[in-house]
Each structure stands twice: as C-alpha cells, then as structure tokens.
C-alpha cells in the first residue's frame, strides 16, 4: 500500500510537471512575439523575455510549494497509518499473549482437579474460564484502540439512556496512570455497572451511582444501585461486607452466574479488595485499589 502511494505520487508529479513546463515556454514565446511586433526593437524583446521568465519562475515556485505541501501531507498520512497499524498489531499480540496464559493456567488447574478426582470442580472452573473469555472479548470489542476508561463510561451512559436508567457519575480522581491497571479497573467497572443496571431493571425509578474518589489516600471505585422497589424474594439478601458471591433466581441470565466471580478475580489480579453490601434498599459495590 505504501509503495502504491509513492508510485502514484511520482506519476502525478510527472504529469503535472510536463504541462507546467510547456505552459512556461508558451508564455515566453507569446510575450516575445507580441513585444517584438509591437515595438520592432530587440531590446524590448529582451525585456519581454526576462519578464516572461520571471513569470514562469513565479508559477514554478508556486507549483513547487503546492507539490511539497501535498508530499508532506501524504507522508504525514502514511506515518499516521503506520503508527495505527503498529498499535493495532501490538495490542493484538498483547491480547493473544494474555489469552495464551489464561488457557495454559486453565489447563493446569483443570489437570490438577482431574488428578485428584474433583470432576465437578474441574467442570465448574472450565465454565468460569469460558465466561471470563467471553467477557474479555466483549470488553475488548467496546474499547478496541480507544481509551478504555472513557469508552466504558460512554457506552454505559448510552445503555442507561436506552433502558431509562438515571446513571450518575462522580469522578474526583483521574483514571489509573498505569495502562495495565487502567485496563483491568475499566473492565471491573464495566461489570459492576452491568450488575447494578440489571438489579434496577424491574423497578420504575431506576437510579445507579458511580463514584471514583480517594479514601484515606487510596483510589476507591463505588457503584450503588437504588432498589427500594426491588422484590426482596427475587434475590437472596447478602450480609454486609460479603465478598463477590450471591444467589439469583433460576430464570436469571446465565452470565449472572459468573459476573461477580469475574470481578473478584480482576480485583485480585490488579491488587485490590472488592466487597458487596446489600442493605435491602440498595446494593453497593466497593473496590479499593491498594
């Protein structure tokens, strides 16, 4: 593709240069003839030649500037394309490496379960890994080549509008500066918001809050869903400060079986603590980054 653009640029330059040169010769020739036949003086003809040459040089200079601008613009576009392609390849390699490590770890864990005869645990772990990979695919699909923090918040705002949810975001702190932590915390945030959204879908006044702030010098991500109208029989209440585990009715979505365990794993991976508090009127998810 890069070679094609260069060949095209050379051909265009040649096709433009030939008419430009012919035009210059024509201008000089016309001015020489007009001046000579009007004055009959060789001196006047010489002056006409010099004026014609000056005009031709001016035209050539303008064409050169236009051409250089076009070439510079083309090179800038090519550099931007190369940088985008490089970023694309680097991110793809990073994701593939991450998936490779996940699969190798899963094989090791499942093999260990099978060796000691814990077949149910092996099956459950395989189901968890499958759900985790699907969640990663969905996350990368939303934030591919974008700022993950900004992309997730914008996507969740769109979802909230679609489902009639009042989604209040309060950020008193910038996203994590470390890119790896930023990516993981953004994925954790996406899952916690999804879980909070799901909890308010069956009530009329749907309100979810998100806060990202400092507490005692530590970044804290807090997601809260208002469930004052929630049917208490639909979800088993959780004790205060219970970790990511809770019961759901049989008719709930399959992804609900794994969303909070996935959040718990992400929190552990990024080096933080995740707690879920259920008060009967609201559910609060609190993640504290160490």
Short mmCIF file of C-alpha atoms in Angstrom, two decimals:
data_model
loop_
_atom_site.label_atom_id
_atom_site.label_comp_id
_atom_site.label_asym_id
_atom_site.label_seq_id
_atom_site.Cartn_x
_atom_site.Cartn_y
_atom_site.Cartn_z
CA UNK A 1 0.00 0.00 0.00
CA UNK A 2 2.81 2.39 0.88
CA UNK A 3 4.64 1.64 -2.41
CA UNK A 4 1.42 2.18 -4.36
CA UNK A 5 1.00 5.69 -2.92
CA UNK A 6 4.60 6.59 -3.76
CA UNK A 7 4.30 5.40 -7.39
CA UNK A 8 1.02 7.28 -7.75
CA UNK A 9 2.62 10.44 -6.34
CA UNK A 10 5.54 10.21 -8.81
CA UNK A 11 3.23 9.73 -11.78
CA UNK A 12 1.08 12.69 -10.77
CA UNK A 13 4.20 14.85 -10.36
CA UNK A 14 5.42 13.96 -13.86
CA UNK A 15 2.04 14.52 -15.47
CA UNK A 16 1.82 17.93 -13.79
CA UNK A 17 5.42 18.97 -14.49
CA UNK A 18 5.20 18.42 -18.25
CA UNK A 19 2.17 20.72 -18.82
CA UNK A 20 3.73 23.26 -16.46
CA UNK A 21 6.98 23.36 -18.48
CA UNK A 22 5.08 23.61 -21.78
CA UNK A 23 2.97 26.44 -20.36
CA UNK A 24 6.11 28.36 -19.35
CA UNK A 25 7.60 28.03 -22.84
CA UNK A 26 4.32 29.15 -24.40
CA UNK A 27 4.12 32.21 -22.15
CA UNK A 28 7.66 33.30 -23.00
CA UNK A 29 7.11 32.72 -26.72
CA UNK A 30 3.84 34.70 -26.81
CA UNK A 31 5.28 37.63 -24.84
CA UNK A 32 8.36 37.72 -27.10
CA UNK A 33 6.31 37.81 -30.30
CA UNK A 34 3.81 40.38 -29.04
CA UNK A 35 6.57 42.72 -27.85
CA UNK A 36 8.69 42.38 -30.99
CA UNK A 37 5.83 43.00 -33.44
CA UNK A 38 4.57 46.00 -31.45
CA UNK A 39 7.93 47.69 -30.93
CA UNK A 40 10.21 46.16 -33.53
CA UNK A 41 13.02 46.55 -31.00
CA UNK A 42 15.35 43.75 -29.91
CA UNK A 43 15.84 45.45 -26.52
CA UNK A 44 12.12 45.41 -25.83
CA UNK A 45 12.05 41.75 -26.84
CA UNK A 46 14.83 41.04 -24.37
CA UNK A 47 12.89 42.76 -21.60
CA UNK A 48 9.82 40.73 -22.57
CA UNK A 49 11.87 37.53 -22.32
CA UNK A 50 13.08 38.48 -18.84
CA UNK A 51 9.54 39.33 -17.71
CA UNK A 52 8.26 36.08 -19.15
CA UNK A 53 10.97 34.11 -17.40
CA UNK A 54 10.17 35.87 -14.12
CA UNK A 55 6.51 35.00 -14.50
CA UNK A 56 7.38 31.39 -15.32
CA UNK A 57 9.67 31.17 -12.30
CA UNK A 58 6.89 32.54 -10.11
CA UNK A 59 4.47 29.93 -11.44
CA UNK A 60 7.08 27.21 -10.95
CA UNK A 61 7.78 28.38 -7.39
CA UNK A 62 4.05 28.31 -6.53
CA UNK A 63 3.72 24.84 -8.05
CA UNK A 64 6.74 23.66 -6.04
CA UNK A 65 5.20 24.89 -2.79
CA UNK A 66 1.88 23.19 -3.60
CA UNK A 67 3.64 19.99 -4.54
CA UNK A 68 5.79 19.98 -1.39
CA UNK A 69 2.70 20.56 0.71
CA UNK A 70 0.96 17.62 -0.95
CA UNK A 71 4.00 15.39 -0.47
CA UNK A 72 4.33 16.41 3.19
CA UNK A 73 0.64 15.78 3.77
CA UNK A 74 0.90 12.37 2.12
CA UNK A 75 3.90 11.45 4.25
CA UNK A 76 2.07 12.57 7.38
CA UNK A 77 -0.90 10.37 6.47
CA UNK A 78 1.41 7.43 5.80
CA UNK A 79 3.14 7.88 9.17
CA UNK A 80 -0.25 8.04 10.91
CA UNK A 81 -1.35 4.88 9.13
CA UNK A 82 1.86 3.08 10.08
CA UNK A 83 1.52 4.14 13.73
CA UNK A 84 -2.10 2.95 13.82
CA UNK A 85 -1.16 -0.37 12.26
CA UNK A 86 1.71 -0.79 14.73
CA UNK A 87 -0.58 0.00 17.66
CA UNK A 88 -3.14 -2.47 16.29
CA UNK A 89 -0.53 -5.24 15.99
CA UNK A 90 0.94 -4.56 19.45
CA UNK A 91 -2.48 -4.67 21.09
CA UNK A 92 -3.44 -7.82 19.19
CA UNK A 93 -0.22 -9.54 20.28
CA UNK A 94 -0.84 -8.44 23.88
CA UNK A 95 -4.37 -9.87 23.84
CA UNK A 96 -3.21 -13.13 22.24
CA UNK A 97 -0.45 -13.47 24.84
CA UNK A 98 -2.99 -12.86 27.61
CA UNK A 99 -5.35 -15.48 26.18
CA UNK A 100 -2.48 -17.93 25.83
CA UNK A 101 -1.56 -17.51 29.51
CA UNK A 102 -5.21 -17.88 30.55
CA UNK A 103 -5.57 -21.11 28.59
CA UNK A 104 -2.32 -22.56 29.96
CA UNK A 105 -3.36 -21.70 33.52
CA UNK A 106 -6.79 -23.22 32.95
CA UNK A 107 -5.25 -26.43 31.64
CA UNK A 108 -3.01 -26.64 34.70
CA UNK A 109 -5.87 -26.08 37.15
CA UNK A 110 -8.24 -28.50 35.39
CA UNK A 111 -5.50 -31.15 35.19
CA UNK A 112 -4.87 -30.80 38.92
CA UNK A 113 -8.60 -31.19 39.67
CA UNK A 114 -8.84 -34.27 37.47
CA UNK A 115 -5.78 -35.89 39.05
CA UNK A 116 -7.38 -35.73 42.50
CA UNK A 117 -10.80 -36.79 41.23
CA UNK A 118 -12.61 -33.45 41.65
CA UNK A 119 -14.55 -33.63 38.40
CA UNK A 120 -17.29 -31.19 39.42
CA UNK A 121 -14.75 -28.54 40.34
CA UNK A 122 -12.95 -29.11 37.03
CA UNK A 123 -16.18 -28.60 35.09
CA UNK A 124 -17.10 -25.53 37.10
CA UNK A 125 -13.67 -24.00 36.53
CA UNK A 126 -13.91 -24.63 32.78
CA UNK A 127 -17.29 -22.90 32.74
CA UNK A 128 -15.80 -19.96 34.61
CA UNK A 129 -12.88 -19.68 32.18
CA UNK A 130 -15.31 -19.76 29.23
CA UNK A 131 -17.40 -16.99 30.79
CA UNK A 132 -14.26 -14.97 31.58
CA UNK A 133 -13.03 -15.22 27.97
CA UNK A 134 -16.42 -14.16 26.61
CA UNK A 135 -16.39 -11.20 28.97
CA UNK A 136 -12.90 -10.22 27.81
CA UNK A 137 -13.98 -10.46 24.18
CA UNK A 138 -16.98 -8.21 24.85
CA UNK A 139 -14.80 -5.72 26.73
CA UNK A 140 -12.11 -5.52 24.03
CA UNK A 141 -14.81 -5.15 21.40
CA UNK A 142 -16.03 -2.00 23.17
CA UNK A 143 -12.66 -0.36 23.85
CA UNK A 144 -10.53 -1.55 20.92
CA UNK A 145 -7.88 1.10 20.15
CA UNK A 146 -9.68 3.58 22.42
CA UNK A 147 -9.18 4.90 25.91
CA UNK A 148 -10.78 2.07 27.95
CA UNK A 149 -11.92 4.26 30.84
CA UNK A 150 -13.62 6.84 28.64
CA UNK A 151 -15.04 4.24 26.23
CA UNK A 152 -16.66 2.19 29.02
CA UNK A 153 -18.29 5.22 30.68
CA UNK A 154 -19.64 6.47 27.36
CA UNK A 155 -21.00 3.03 26.49
CA UNK A 156 -22.70 2.67 29.89
CA UNK A 157 -24.24 6.13 29.55
CA UNK A 158 -25.75 5.01 26.24
CA UNK A 159 -27.06 1.81 27.85
CA UNK A 160 -28.57 3.78 30.71
CA UNK A 161 -30.45 6.06 28.30
CA UNK A 162 -31.67 3.04 26.36
CA UNK A 163 -33.12 1.38 29.48
CA UNK A 164 -34.38 4.51 31.20
CA UNK A 165 -31.79 4.42 33.98
CA UNK A 166 -30.57 7.59 35.67
CA UNK A 167 -26.81 6.98 35.71
CA UNK A 168 -24.93 9.47 37.88
CA UNK A 169 -21.14 9.58 37.52
CA UNK A 170 -18.95 11.40 40.04
CA UNK A 171 -15.23 11.39 39.33
CA UNK A 172 -12.99 13.20 41.80
CA UNK A 173 -9.89 11.40 40.61
CA UNK A 174 -8.23 10.71 37.27
CA UNK A 175 -8.07 7.14 35.90
CA UNK A 176 -5.09 4.97 36.92
CA UNK A 177 -1.93 6.14 35.18
CA UNK A 178 -0.60 2.62 34.74
CA UNK A 179 -2.08 1.32 31.47
CA UNK A 180 -2.40 -2.30 32.67
CA UNK A 181 -4.23 -1.25 35.86
CA UNK A 182 -6.37 1.20 33.91
CA UNK A 183 -7.47 -1.55 31.52
CA UNK A 184 -8.28 -4.00 34.33
CA UNK A 185 -10.10 -1.48 36.52
CA UNK A 186 -12.12 -0.29 33.49
CA UNK A 187 -13.20 -3.88 32.84
CA UNK A 188 -14.08 -4.33 36.51
CA UNK A 189 -16.06 -1.09 36.39
CA UNK A 190 -17.97 -2.27 33.30
CA UNK A 191 -19.06 -5.49 35.02
CA UNK A 192 -20.08 -3.78 38.25
CA UNK A 193 -22.17 -1.24 36.32
CA UNK A 194 -23.81 -4.04 34.32
CA UNK A 195 -24.67 -5.86 37.54
CA UNK A 196 -26.12 -2.69 39.06
CA UNK A 197 -28.14 -1.98 35.90
CA UNK A 198 -29.57 -5.49 35.96
CA UNK A 199 -30.72 -5.04 39.55
CA UNK A 200 -32.82 -1.94 38.79
CA UNK A 201 -34.44 -3.07 35.52
CA UNK A 202 -37.56 -4.37 37.27
CA UNK A 203 -38.36 -1.17 39.15
CA UNK A 204 -39.79 2.16 37.98
CA UNK A 205 -37.37 4.66 39.48
CA UNK A 206 -34.09 3.34 38.13
CA UNK A 207 -31.02 5.03 39.57
CA UNK A 208 -27.39 3.91 39.64
CA UNK A 209 -24.46 5.91 41.03
CA UNK A 210 -20.78 5.59 40.24
CA UNK A 211 -18.11 7.28 42.32
CA UNK A 212 -14.35 7.27 41.77
CA UNK A 213 -12.54 9.07 44.56
CA UNK A 214 -9.75 8.95 47.13
CA UNK A 215 -10.42 7.50 50.54
CA UNK A 216 -7.58 7.63 53.06
CA UNK A 217 -5.14 8.05 50.17
CA UNK A 218 -6.43 5.01 48.24
CA UNK A 219 -8.45 5.11 44.99
CA UNK A 220 -11.96 3.76 45.50
CA UNK A 221 -14.49 2.74 42.88
CA UNK A 222 -18.03 2.61 44.24
CA UNK A 223 -21.14 1.58 42.31
CA UNK A 224 -24.53 1.77 44.02
CA UNK A 225 -27.99 0.72 42.79
CA UNK A 226 -31.16 2.02 44.41
CA UNK A 227 -33.57 -0.90 44.91
CA UNK A 228 -36.26 0.47 47.21
CA UNK A 229 -38.92 -1.10 44.98
CA UNK A 230 -36.97 -4.33 44.48
CA UNK A 231 -38.79 -7.60 45.12
CA UNK A 232 -36.90 -8.96 48.10
CA UNK A 233 -37.96 -12.52 47.26
CA UNK A 234 -36.20 -12.39 43.87
CA UNK A 235 -32.67 -12.22 45.28
CA UNK A 236 -31.34 -13.72 48.47
CA UNK A 237 -30.14 -10.91 50.77
CA UNK A 238 -26.40 -10.66 51.41
CA UNK A 239 -24.71 -9.90 54.65
CA UNK A 240 -22.77 -6.67 54.95
CA UNK A 241 -19.22 -6.72 53.53
CA UNK A 242 -19.79 -10.10 51.87
CA UNK A 243 -17.36 -10.87 49.04
CA UNK A 244 -18.45 -11.43 45.45
CA UNK A 245 -20.95 -14.25 45.89
CA UNK A 246 -24.74 -14.21 45.92
CA UNK A 247 -27.74 -16.25 44.86
CA UNK A 248 -30.03 -15.48 41.93
CA UNK A 249 -33.33 -16.92 40.78
CA UNK A 250 -33.28 -19.80 38.28
CA UNK A 251 -34.75 -17.66 35.49
CA UNK A 252 -31.91 -15.13 35.55
CA UNK A 253 -29.43 -14.74 32.72
CA UNK A 254 -26.60 -17.28 32.53
CA UNK A 255 -23.95 -14.53 32.61
CA UNK A 256 -25.12 -13.64 36.11
CA UNK A 257 -23.63 -16.85 37.44
CA UNK A 258 -20.14 -15.58 36.70
CA UNK A 259 -20.13 -11.76 36.60
CA UNK A 260 -19.20 -11.13 40.23
CA UNK A 261 -16.71 -14.03 40.42
CA UNK A 262 -15.05 -12.47 37.37
CA UNK A 263 -14.99 -9.12 39.22
CA UNK A 264 -13.44 -10.82 42.23
CA UNK A 265 -10.70 -12.29 40.05
CA UNK A 266 -9.98 -8.94 38.36
CA UNK A 267 -9.80 -7.23 41.76
CA UNK A 268 -7.32 -9.84 42.95
CA UNK A 269 -5.27 -9.53 39.76
CA UNK A 270 -5.00 -5.75 39.97
CA UNK A 271 -4.16 -5.89 43.68
CA UNK A 272 -7.35 -4.55 45.27
CA UNK A 273 -10.21 -5.53 47.54
CA UNK A 274 -13.82 -5.88 46.39
CA UNK A 275 -16.81 -6.01 48.72
CA UNK A 276 -20.55 -6.04 48.11
CA UNK A 277 -23.00 -4.68 50.66
CA UNK A 278 -26.73 -5.33 50.47
CA UNK A 279 -28.97 -3.24 52.74
CA UNK A 280 -32.39 -4.29 51.46
CA UNK A 281 -32.90 -0.90 49.79
CA UNK A 282 -29.67 -0.74 47.83
CA UNK A 283 -26.65 -2.72 46.74
CA UNK A 284 -23.20 -1.14 46.97
CA UNK A 285 -20.13 -2.49 45.21
CA UNK A 286 -16.90 -1.08 46.62
CA UNK A 287 -13.49 -1.68 45.07
CA UNK A 288 -10.43 -0.31 46.83
CA UNK A 289 -7.21 -0.18 44.86
CA UNK A 290 -4.21 -0.90 47.08
#
